[in-house]
CSV table of N, CA and C in Angstrom, one decimal:
chain,number,residue,atom,x,y,z
A,652,UNK,N,40.2,-83.8,50.4
A,652,UNK,CA,40.0,-83.4,51.8
A,652,UNK,C,41.3,-83.6,52.6
A,653,UNK,N,42.1,-84.6,52.3
A,653,UNK,CA,43.4,-84.8,52.9
A,653,UNK,C,44.3,-83.6,52.6
A,654,UNK,N,44.2,-83.1,51.3
A,654,UNK,CA,45.0,-82.0,50.9
A,654,UNK,C,44.7,-80.7,51.7
A,655,UNK,N,43.4,-80.5,52.0
A,655,UNK,CA,43.0,-79.3,52.7
A,655,UNK,C,43.5,-79.5,54.2
A,656,UNK,N,43.4,-80.7,54.7
A,656,UNK,CA,43.9,-80.9,56.1
A,656,UNK,C,45.4,-80.7,56.1
A,657,UNK,N,46.2,-81.1,55.1
A,657,UNK,CA,47.6,-80.9,55.1
A,657,UNK,C,47.9,-79.4,55.0
A,658,UNK,N,47.1,-78.7,54.2
A,658,UNK,CA,47.3,-77.2,54.1
A,658,UNK,C,47.1,-76.5,55.5
A,659,UNK,N,46.1,-77.0,56.2
A,659,UNK,CA,45.8,-76.4,57.5
A,659,UNK,C,47.0,-76.7,58.5
A,660,UNK,N,47.5,-77.9,58.5
A,660,UNK,CA,48.6,-78.3,59.3
A,660,UNK,C,49.8,-77.4,59.0
A,661,UNK,N,50.1,-77.2,57.7
A,661,UNK,CA,51.2,-76.4,57.3
A,661,UNK,C,51.0,-75.0,57.8
A,662,UNK,N,49.8,-74.4,57.6
A,662,UNK,CA,49.6,-73.1,58.0
A,662,UNK,C,49.8,-72.8,59.5
A,663,UNK,N,49.7,-73.9,60.3
A,663,UNK,CA,49.9,-73.8,61.8
A,663,UNK,C,51.4,-73.8,62.2
A,664,UNK,N,52.3,-74.0,61.3
A,664,UNK,CA,53.7,-74.0,61.6
A,664,UNK,C,54.2,-72.6,61.6
A,665,UNK,N,54.5,-72.0,62.7
A,665,UNK,CA,55.0,-70.6,62.8
A,665,UNK,C,56.5,-70.7,62.8
A,666,UNK,N,57.0,-70.5,61.6
A,666,UNK,CA,58.5,-70.6,61.3
A,666,UNK,C,59.2,-69.4,62.1
A,667,UNK,N,58.5,-68.4,62.4
A,667,UNK,CA,59.2,-67.3,63.2
A,667,UNK,C,59.7,-67.7,64.5
A,668,UNK,N,59.1,-68.8,65.1
A,668,UNK,CA,59.6,-69.3,66.3
A,668,UNK,C,60.9,-70.0,66.2
A,669,UNK,N,61.3,-70.4,64.9
A,669,UNK,CA,62.6,-71.1,64.7
A,669,UNK,C,63.7,-70.1,64.2
A,670,UNK,N,63.3,-69.0,63.7
A,670,UNK,CA,64.3,-68.0,63.2
A,670,UNK,C,65.1,-67.3,64.3
A,671,UNK,N,66.3,-67.0,63.9
A,671,UNK,CA,67.2,-66.2,64.8
A,671,UNK,C,66.5,-64.9,65.2
A,672,UNK,N,66.7,-64.4,66.4
A,672,UNK,CA,66.2,-63.1,66.7
A,672,UNK,C,67.3,-62.0,66.4
A,673,UNK,N,66.8,-60.9,65.9
A,673,UNK,CA,67.7,-59.8,65.6
A,673,UNK,C,68.0,-59.0,66.8
A,674,UNK,N,68.8,-57.9,66.6
A,674,UNK,CA,69.1,-57.1,67.8
A,674,UNK,C,67.8,-56.3,68.2
A,675,UNK,N,66.7,-56.3,67.4
A,675,UNK,CA,65.5,-55.7,67.8
A,675,UNK,C,64.5,-56.8,68.3
A,676,UNK,N,65.0,-58.0,68.6
A,676,UNK,CA,64.2,-59.1,69.2
A,676,UNK,C,63.1,-59.5,68.2
A,677,UNK,N,63.3,-59.3,66.9
A,677,UNK,CA,62.4,-59.7,65.9
A,677,UNK,C,63.0,-60.9,65.1
A,678,UNK,N,62.1,-61.8,64.6
A,678,UNK,CA,62.7,-62.9,63.9
A,678,UNK,C,63.3,-62.4,62.6
A,679,UNK,N,64.4,-63.0,62.2
A,679,UNK,CA,65.2,-62.5,61.1
A,679,UNK,C,65.7,-63.7,60.3
A,680,UNK,N,65.5,-63.7,59.0
A,680,UNK,CA,66.1,-64.8,58.2
A,680,UNK,C,65.3,-65.1,56.9
A,681,UNK,N,65.7,-66.2,56.3
A,681,UNK,CA,65.1,-66.6,55.0
A,681,UNK,C,64.4,-68.0,55.3
A,682,UNK,N,63.3,-68.2,54.5
A,682,UNK,CA,62.6,-69.5,54.6
A,682,UNK,C,62.4,-70.0,53.1
A,683,UNK,N,62.8,-71.2,52.9
A,683,UNK,CA,62.7,-71.9,51.6
A,683,UNK,C,61.7,-72.9,51.7
A,684,UNK,N,60.7,-72.9,50.8
A,684,UNK,CA,59.6,-73.8,50.8
A,684,UNK,C,59.4,-74.4,49.4
A,685,UNK,N,59.5,-75.8,49.3
A,685,UNK,CA,59.2,-76.5,48.1
A,685,UNK,C,57.7,-76.5,47.8
A,686,UNK,N,57.3,-76.2,46.6
A,686,UNK,CA,55.9,-76.2,46.3
A,686,UNK,C,55.6,-76.8,44.9
A,687,UNK,N,54.4,-77.3,44.7
A,687,UNK,CA,53.9,-77.5,43.4
A,687,UNK,C,53.1,-76.3,42.9
A,688,UNK,N,52.8,-76.2,41.7
A,688,UNK,CA,52.2,-75.0,41.2
A,688,UNK,C,50.8,-74.7,41.9
A,689,UNK,N,50.1,-75.8,42.2
A,689,UNK,CA,48.8,-75.7,42.9
A,689,UNK,C,48.9,-75.1,44.3
A,690,UNK,N,50.1,-75.2,44.9
A,690,UNK,CA,50.3,-74.8,46.3
A,690,UNK,C,50.9,-73.4,46.5
A,691,UNK,N,51.2,-72.8,45.4
A,691,UNK,CA,51.8,-71.4,45.4
A,691,UNK,C,50.9,-70.4,46.2
A,692,UNK,N,49.6,-70.4,45.9
A,692,UNK,CA,48.7,-69.5,46.6
A,692,UNK,C,48.7,-69.8,48.1
A,693,UNK,N,48.8,-71.1,48.5
A,693,UNK,CA,48.9,-71.4,50.0
A,693,UNK,C,50.1,-70.8,50.6
A,694,UNK,N,51.2,-70.8,49.9
A,694,UNK,CA,52.4,-70.2,50.5
A,694,UNK,C,52.3,-68.6,50.6
A,695,UNK,N,51.6,-68.0,49.7
A,695,UNK,CA,51.3,-66.6,49.8
A,695,UNK,C,50.5,-66.3,51.0
A,696,UNK,N,49.5,-67.1,51.3
A,696,UNK,CA,48.6,-66.9,52.5
A,696,UNK,C,49.5,-67.1,53.7
A,697,UNK,N,50.3,-68.1,53.7
A,697,UNK,CA,51.2,-68.4,54.8
A,697,UNK,C,52.1,-67.2,55.1
A,698,UNK,N,52.7,-66.7,54.0
A,698,UNK,CA,53.6,-65.5,54.2
A,698,UNK,C,52.8,-64.3,54.8
A,699,UNK,N,51.6,-64.1,54.4
A,699,UNK,CA,50.8,-63.0,54.9
A,699,UNK,C,50.5,-63.3,56.4
A,700,UNK,N,50.2,-64.5,56.8
A,700,UNK,CA,49.9,-64.8,58.2
A,700,UNK,C,51.0,-64.6,59.1
A,701,UNK,N,52.3,-64.9,58.7
A,701,UNK,CA,53.4,-64.8,59.6
A,701,UNK,C,54.3,-63.6,59.2
A,702,UNK,N,53.8,-62.6,58.5
A,702,UNK,CA,54.5,-61.4,58.2
A,702,UNK,C,55.8,-61.6,57.5
A,703,UNK,N,55.8,-62.5,56.5
A,703,UNK,CA,56.9,-62.8,55.6
A,703,UNK,C,56.6,-62.3,54.3
A,704,UNK,N,57.7,-62.1,53.5
A,704,UNK,CA,57.6,-61.5,52.2
A,704,UNK,C,58.2,-62.5,51.2
A,705,UNK,N,57.4,-62.9,50.1
A,705,UNK,CA,57.9,-63.8,49.1
A,705,UNK,C,58.9,-62.9,48.2
A,706,UNK,N,60.2,-63.3,48.2
A,706,UNK,CA,61.1,-62.5,47.5
A,706,UNK,C,61.7,-63.2,46.2
A,707,UNK,N,61.7,-64.5,46.1
A,707,UNK,CA,62.2,-65.2,45.0
A,707,UNK,C,61.5,-66.5,44.8
A,708,UNK,N,61.7,-67.1,43.6
A,708,UNK,CA,61.2,-68.4,43.2
A,708,UNK,C,62.4,-69.1,42.6
A,709,UNK,N,62.8,-70.2,43.1
A,709,UNK,CA,63.9,-71.0,42.5
A,709,UNK,C,63.3,-72.2,41.8
A,710,UNK,N,63.7,-72.4,40.5
A,710,UNK,CA,63.2,-73.4,39.7
A,710,UNK,C,64.2,-74.5,39.6
A,711,UNK,N,63.8,-75.8,39.9
A,711,UNK,CA,64.7,-76.9,39.7
A,711,UNK,C,64.2,-77.7,38.4
A,712,UNK,N,64.9,-77.6,37.4
A,712,UNK,CA,64.6,-78.4,36.2
A,712,UNK,C,65.2,-79.8,36.4
A,713,UNK,N,64.3,-80.8,36.5
A,713,UNK,CA,64.7,-82.1,36.8
A,713,UNK,C,65.0,-82.9,35.5
A,714,UNK,N,66.1,-83.6,35.5
A,714,UNK,CA,66.5,-84.4,34.4
A,714,UNK,C,67.0,-85.8,34.8
A,715,UNK,N,67.0,-86.7,33.9
A,715,UNK,CA,67.6,-88.0,34.1
A,715,UNK,C,69.1,-87.9,33.8
A,716,UNK,N,69.9,-88.9,34.3
A,716,UNK,CA,71.3,-88.9,34.0
A,716,UNK,C,71.6,-88.8,32.5
A,717,UNK,N,70.7,-89.3,31.6
A,717,UNK,CA,71.0,-89.2,30.2
A,717,UNK,C,70.7,-87.8,29.6
A,718,UNK,N,70.2,-86.9,30.4
A,718,UNK,CA,69.9,-85.5,30.0
A,718,UNK,C,68.5,-85.3,29.6
A,719,UNK,N,67.7,-86.3,29.5
A,719,UNK,CA,66.3,-86.1,29.1
A,719,UNK,C,65.5,-85.6,30.4
A,720,UNK,N,64.5,-84.8,30.1
A,720,UNK,CA,63.7,-84.2,31.2
A,720,UNK,C,62.8,-85.2,31.9
A,721,UNK,N,62.7,-85.1,33.2
A,721,UNK,CA,61.7,-85.9,33.9
A,721,UNK,C,60.3,-85.3,33.5
A,722,UNK,N,59.4,-86.2,33.4
A,722,UNK,CA,58.0,-85.8,33.0
A,722,UNK,C,57.0,-86.5,33.9
A,723,UNK,N,56.5,-85.8,34.9
A,723,UNK,CA,55.5,-86.3,35.8
A,723,UNK,C,54.2,-85.7,35.4
A,724,UNK,N,53.1,-86.4,35.6
A,724,UNK,CA,51.8,-85.9,35.1
A,724,UNK,C,51.2,-84.9,36.1
A,725,UNK,N,50.9,-83.7,35.5
A,725,UNK,CA,50.2,-82.7,36.3
A,725,UNK,C,48.7,-82.7,35.8
A,726,UNK,N,47.9,-81.8,36.3
A,726,UNK,CA,46.5,-81.8,35.9
A,726,UNK,C,46.3,-81.5,34.4
A,727,UNK,N,47.1,-80.7,33.8
A,727,UNK,CA,46.9,-80.4,32.4
A,727,UNK,C,48.1,-80.9,31.5
A,728,UNK,N,49.3,-80.9,32.0
A,728,UNK,CA,50.5,-81.2,31.2
A,728,UNK,C,51.5,-81.9,32.0
A,729,UNK,N,52.6,-82.3,31.4
A,729,UNK,CA,53.7,-82.9,32.1
A,729,UNK,C,54.5,-81.9,32.8
A,730,UNK,N,55.0,-82.3,33.9
A,730,UNK,CA,55.8,-81.4,34.7
A,730,UNK,C,57.3,-81.8,34.8
A,731,UNK,N,58.2,-80.9,34.5
A,731,UNK,CA,59.6,-81.3,34.5
A,731,UNK,C,60.4,-80.4,35.5
A,732,UNK,N,59.7,-79.7,36.4
A,732,UNK,CA,60.4,-78.9,37.3
A,732,UNK,C,59.6,-78.8,38.6
A,733,UNK,N,60.4,-78.4,39.7
A,733,UNK,CA,59.8,-78.1,41.0
A,733,UNK,C,60.2,-76.7,41.3
A,734,UNK,N,59.4,-76.1,42.3
A,734,UNK,CA,59.7,-74.7,42.6
A,734,UNK,C,60.0,-74.6,44.1
A,735,UNK,N,60.9,-73.8,44.5
A,735,UNK,CA,61.2,-73.5,45.9
A,735,UNK,C,61.0,-72.0,46.1
A,736,UNK,N,60.0,-71.6,46.8
A,736,UNK,CA,59.7,-70.2,47.1
A,736,UNK,C,60.6,-69.8,48.2
A,737,UNK,N,61.1,-68.6,48.1
A,737,UNK,CA,62.0,-68.0,49.1
A,737,UNK,C,61.3,-66.8,49.8
A,738,UNK,N,61.1,-67.0,51.1
A,738,UNK,CA,60.4,-65.9,51.9
A,738,UNK,C,61.5,-65.3,52.8
A,739,UNK,N,61.2,-64.0,53.1
A,739,UNK,CA,62.1,-63.3,54.0
A,739,UNK,C,61.3,-62.6,55.0
A,740,UNK,N,61.9,-62.5,56.2
A,740,UNK,CA,61.2,-61.7,57.3
A,740,UNK,C,61.3,-60.3,56.9
A,741,UNK,N,60.4,-59.5,57.5
A,741,UNK,CA,60.4,-58.1,57.1
A,741,UNK,C,61.7,-57.4,57.5
A,742,UNK,N,62.3,-57.9,58.5
A,742,UNK,CA,63.6,-57.4,58.9
A,742,UNK,C,64.7,-58.1,58.2
A,743,UNK,N,65.5,-57.5,57.4
A,743,UNK,CA,66.5,-58.2,56.6
A,743,UNK,C,67.5,-58.8,57.5
A,744,UNK,N,67.9,-60.1,57.2
A,744,UNK,CA,68.8,-60.8,58.0
A,744,UNK,C,70.3,-60.3,57.7
A,745,UNK,N,71.0,-60.2,58.8
A,745,UNK,CA,72.4,-59.6,58.7
A,745,UNK,C,73.3,-60.5,57.9
A,746,UNK,N,73.1,-61.8,57.8
A,746,UNK,CA,74.0,-62.8,57.2
A,746,UNK,C,73.8,-62.9,55.7
A,747,UNK,N,72.6,-62.5,55.2
A,747,UNK,CA,72.2,-62.8,53.8
A,747,UNK,C,73.1,-62.1,52.8
A,748,UNK,N,73.7,-63.0,51.9
A,748,UNK,CA,74.4,-62.5,50.8
A,748,UNK,C,73.5,-62.5,49.6
A,749,UNK,N,73.4,-61.5,48.8
A,749,UNK,CA,72.4,-61.4,47.7
A,749,UNK,C,73.0,-61.4,46.3
A,750,UNK,N,74.3,-61.5,46.2
A,750,UNK,CA,75.0,-61.4,44.9
A,750,UNK,C,75.1,-62.7,44.2
A,751,UNK,N,75.0,-62.7,42.9
A,751,UNK,CA,75.3,-63.8,42.0
A,751,UNK,C,74.8,-65.2,42.4
A,752,UNK,N,73.6,-65.3,42.9
A,752,UNK,CA,73.0,-66.6,43.1
A,752,UNK,C,71.9,-66.8,42.0
A,753,UNK,N,72.1,-67.8,41.2
A,753,UNK,CA,71.1,-68.1,40.1
A,753,UNK,C,69.9,-68.7,40.7
A,754,UNK,N,68.7,-68.4,40.1
A,754,UNK,CA,67.4,-69.0,40.6
A,754,UNK,C,67.0,-70.2,39.8
A,755,UNK,N,67.9,-70.7,38.9
A,755,UNK,CA,67.5,-71.9,38.2
A,755,UNK,C,68.6,-73.0,38.5
A,756,UNK,N,68.1,-74.2,38.8
A,756,UNK,CA,69.0,-75.3,39.0
A,756,UNK,C,68.6,-76.4,38.0
A,757,UNK,N,69.6,-76.9,37.3
A,757,UNK,CA,69.3,-78.0,36.3
A,757,UNK,C,70.2,-79.1,36.8
A,758,UNK,N,69.5,-80.2,37.3
A,758,UNK,CA,70.3,-81.3,37.8
A,758,UNK,C,69.5,-82.6,37.8
A,759,UNK,N,70.2,-83.7,38.0
A,759,UNK,CA,69.6,-85.0,37.9
A,759,UNK,C,68.7,-85.3,39.2
A,760,UNK,N,67.6,-86.1,38.9
A,760,UNK,CA,66.9,-86.6,40.1
A,760,UNK,C,67.6,-87.7,40.7
A,761,UNK,N,67.4,-87.9,42.0
A,761,UNK,CA,68.0,-89.0,42.7
A,761,UNK,C,67.0,-89.8,43.4
A,762,UNK,N,67.1,-90.0,44.7
A,762,UNK,CA,66.1,-90.8,45.5
A,762,UNK,C,64.7,-90.0,45.5
A,763,UNK,N,63.6,-90.7,45.8
A,763,UNK,CA,62.3,-90.0,45.8
A,763,UNK,C,62.4,-88.9,46.8
A,764,UNK,N,61.9,-87.7,46.4
A,764,UNK,CA,61.8,-86.5,47.1
A,764,UNK,C,63.1,-85.9,47.6
A,765,UNK,N,64.2,-86.5,47.1
A,765,UNK,CA,65.6,-85.9,47.4
A,765,UNK,C,65.8,-84.7,46.6
A,766,UNK,N,66.1,-83.6,47.2
A,766,UNK,CA,66.3,-82.3,46.5
A,766,UNK,C,67.7,-82.2,46.1
A,767,UNK,N,68.0,-81.3,45.1
A,767,UNK,CA,69.4,-81.2,44.6
A,767,UNK,C,70.4,-80.6,45.6
A,768,UNK,N,71.6,-81.2,45.6
A,768,UNK,CA,72.6,-80.6,46.4
A,768,UNK,C,72.9,-79.1,46.1
A,769,UNK,N,72.7,-78.8,44.9
A,769,UNK,CA,72.9,-77.4,44.5
A,769,UNK,C,72.1,-76.4,45.3
A,770,UNK,N,70.9,-76.8,45.7
A,770,UNK,CA,70.0,-75.9,46.5
A,770,UNK,C,70.7,-75.7,47.9
A,771,UNK,N,71.1,-76.8,48.5
A,771,UNK,CA,71.7,-76.7,49.8
A,771,UNK,C,73.0,-75.8,49.8
A,772,UNK,N,73.8,-75.9,48.7
A,772,UNK,CA,75.0,-75.1,48.6
A,772,UNK,C,74.6,-73.6,48.4
A,773,UNK,N,73.5,-73.4,47.6
A,773,UNK,CA,73.0,-72.0,47.4
A,773,UNK,C,72.6,-71.4,48.7
A,774,UNK,N,71.8,-72.2,49.5
A,774,UNK,CA,71.3,-71.6,50.8
A,774,UNK,C,72.5,-71.3,51.7
A,775,UNK,N,73.4,-72.3,51.8
A,775,UNK,CA,74.6,-72.1,52.7
A,775,UNK,C,75.4,-70.8,52.2
A,776,UNK,N,75.5,-70.6,50.9
A,776,UNK,CA,76.2,-69.4,50.5
A,776,UNK,C,75.4,-68.1,50.8
A,777,UNK,N,74.1,-68.2,50.7
A,777,UNK,CA,73.3,-67.0,51.0
A,777,UNK,C,73.3,-66.6,52.4
A,778,UNK,N,73.2,-67.6,53.3
A,778,UNK,CA,73.1,-67.3,54.8
A,778,UNK,C,74.5,-67.1,55.4
A,779,UNK,N,75.6,-67.4,54.6
A,779,UNK,CA,76.9,-67.1,55.0
A,779,UNK,C,77.2,-67.2,56.5
A,780,UNK,N,77.1,-68.4,57.0
A,780,UNK,CA,77.4,-68.7,58.4
A,780,UNK,C,76.2,-68.6,59.3
A,781,UNK,N,75.0,-68.3,58.8
A,781,UNK,CA,73.8,-68.3,59.6
A,781,UNK,C,73.3,-69.7,59.8
A,782,UNK,N,72.3,-69.8,60.6
A,782,UNK,CA,71.8,-71.1,61.0
A,782,UNK,C,70.9,-71.7,59.8
A,783,UNK,N,70.9,-73.0,59.7
A,783,UNK,CA,70.0,-73.6,58.7
A,783,UNK,C,69.2,-74.8,59.4
A,784,UNK,N,67.9,-74.8,59.1
A,784,UNK,CA,67.1,-75.9,59.6
A,784,UNK,C,66.2,-76.4,58.5
A,785,UNK,N,66.0,-77.7,58.4
A,785,UNK,CA,65.2,-78.3,57.4
A,785,UNK,C,64.0,-79.0,58.1
A,786,UNK,N,62.8,-78.6,57.8
A,786,UNK,CA,61.6,-79.3,58.3
A,786,UNK,C,61.2,-80.4,57.3
A,787,UNK,N,60.7,-81.5,57.8
A,787,UNK,CA,60.2,-82.6,57.0
A,787,UNK,C,61.4,-83.2,56.2
A,788,UNK,N,62.6,-83.2,56.8
A,788,UNK,CA,63.7,-83.8,56.2
A,788,UNK,C,63.7,-85.3,56.2
A,789,UNK,N,64.5,-85.9,55.4
A,789,UNK,CA,64.7,-87.3,55.3
A,789,UNK,C,66.2,-87.7,55.5
A,790,UNK,N,66.4,-88.9,55.7
A,790,UNK,CA,67.8,-89.3,55.9
A,790,UNK,C,68.8,-88.9,54.8
A,791,UNK,N,68.3,-88.9,53.5
A,791,UNK,CA,69.2,-88.6,52.4
A,791,UNK,C,69.4,-87.0,52.3
A,792,UNK,N,68.7,-86.2,53.2
A,792,UNK,CA,68.9,-84.8,53.2
A,792,UNK,C,69.8,-84.3,54.3
A,793,UNK,N,70.3,-85.2,55.2
A,793,UNK,CA,71.1,-84.7,56.3
A,793,UNK,C,72.4,-84.1,55.8
A,794,UNK,N,72.7,-83.0,56.4
A,794,UNK,CA,73.9,-82.2,56.1
A,794,UNK,C,74.6,-81.7,57.3
A,795,UNK,N,75.9,-81.6,57.2
A,795,UNK,CA,76.7,-81.0,58.4
A,795,UNK,C,76.2,-79.6,58.6
A,796,UNK,N,76.2,-79.2,59.9
A,796,UNK,CA,75.8,-77.8,60.3
A,796,UNK,C,74.4,-77.4,60.0
A,797,UNK,N,73.5,-78.4,59.8
A,797,UNK,CA,72.1,-78.2,59.6
A,797,UNK,C,71.4,-78.9,60.7
A,798,UNK,N,70.2,-78.3,61.2
A,798,UNK,CA,69.3,-79.1,62.0
A,798,UNK,C,68.2,-79.6,61.1
A,799,UNK,N,68.0,-80.9,61.1
A,799,UNK,CA,67.0,-81.5,60.3
A,799,UNK,C,66.0,-82.2,61.2
A,800,UNK,N,64.7,-81.9,60.9
A,800,UNK,CA,63.6,-82.4,61.7
A,800,UNK,C,62.6,-83.1,60.7
A,801,UNK,N,62.2,-84.3,61.1
A,801,UNK,CA,61.3,-85.0,60.2
A,801,UNK,C,60.9,-86.3,60.9
A,802,UNK,N,59.7,-86.9,60.4
A,802,UNK,CA,59.3,-88.1,61.0
A,802,UNK,C,59.8,-89.3,60.3
A,803,UNK,N,60.7,-89.1,59.3
A,803,UNK,CA,61.3,-90.2,58.6
A,803,UNK,C,62.8,-90.3,58.8
A,804,UNK,N,63.3,-89.8,59.9
A,804,UNK,CA,64.7,-89.8,60.3
A,804,UNK,C,65.0,-91.0,61.1
């Protein structure tokens, strides 16, 4: 039941209100959303509701410093990766660079829920000077030139 409530709260966040406006006064940009496999359908519904298009899936293969894979329990098997879905507005953003960005990150886990630095670098390269905002951020995710919003700051 809490999971359903969390989904409803997520669905009410209209990210278009946060995106830059284009010359046509339409929201323009990319949205990156971390998901577990069970939440992928929720993100597709979210994209449909707010006129966004799912364009990529970034996979983070999580490992320990010794190189062994992290294994957390899923409903059927162990999980060693997380997924970041990339959504784009219908109007392509003028800043977005699309060349030579790999959709797989292999890096060590750090603090709980701390995402890999490689993802932030990837986003910064893709938006090439555009604005970046992180929702539900934590202290360990703060970065220069980003707006970070969260209840744990």
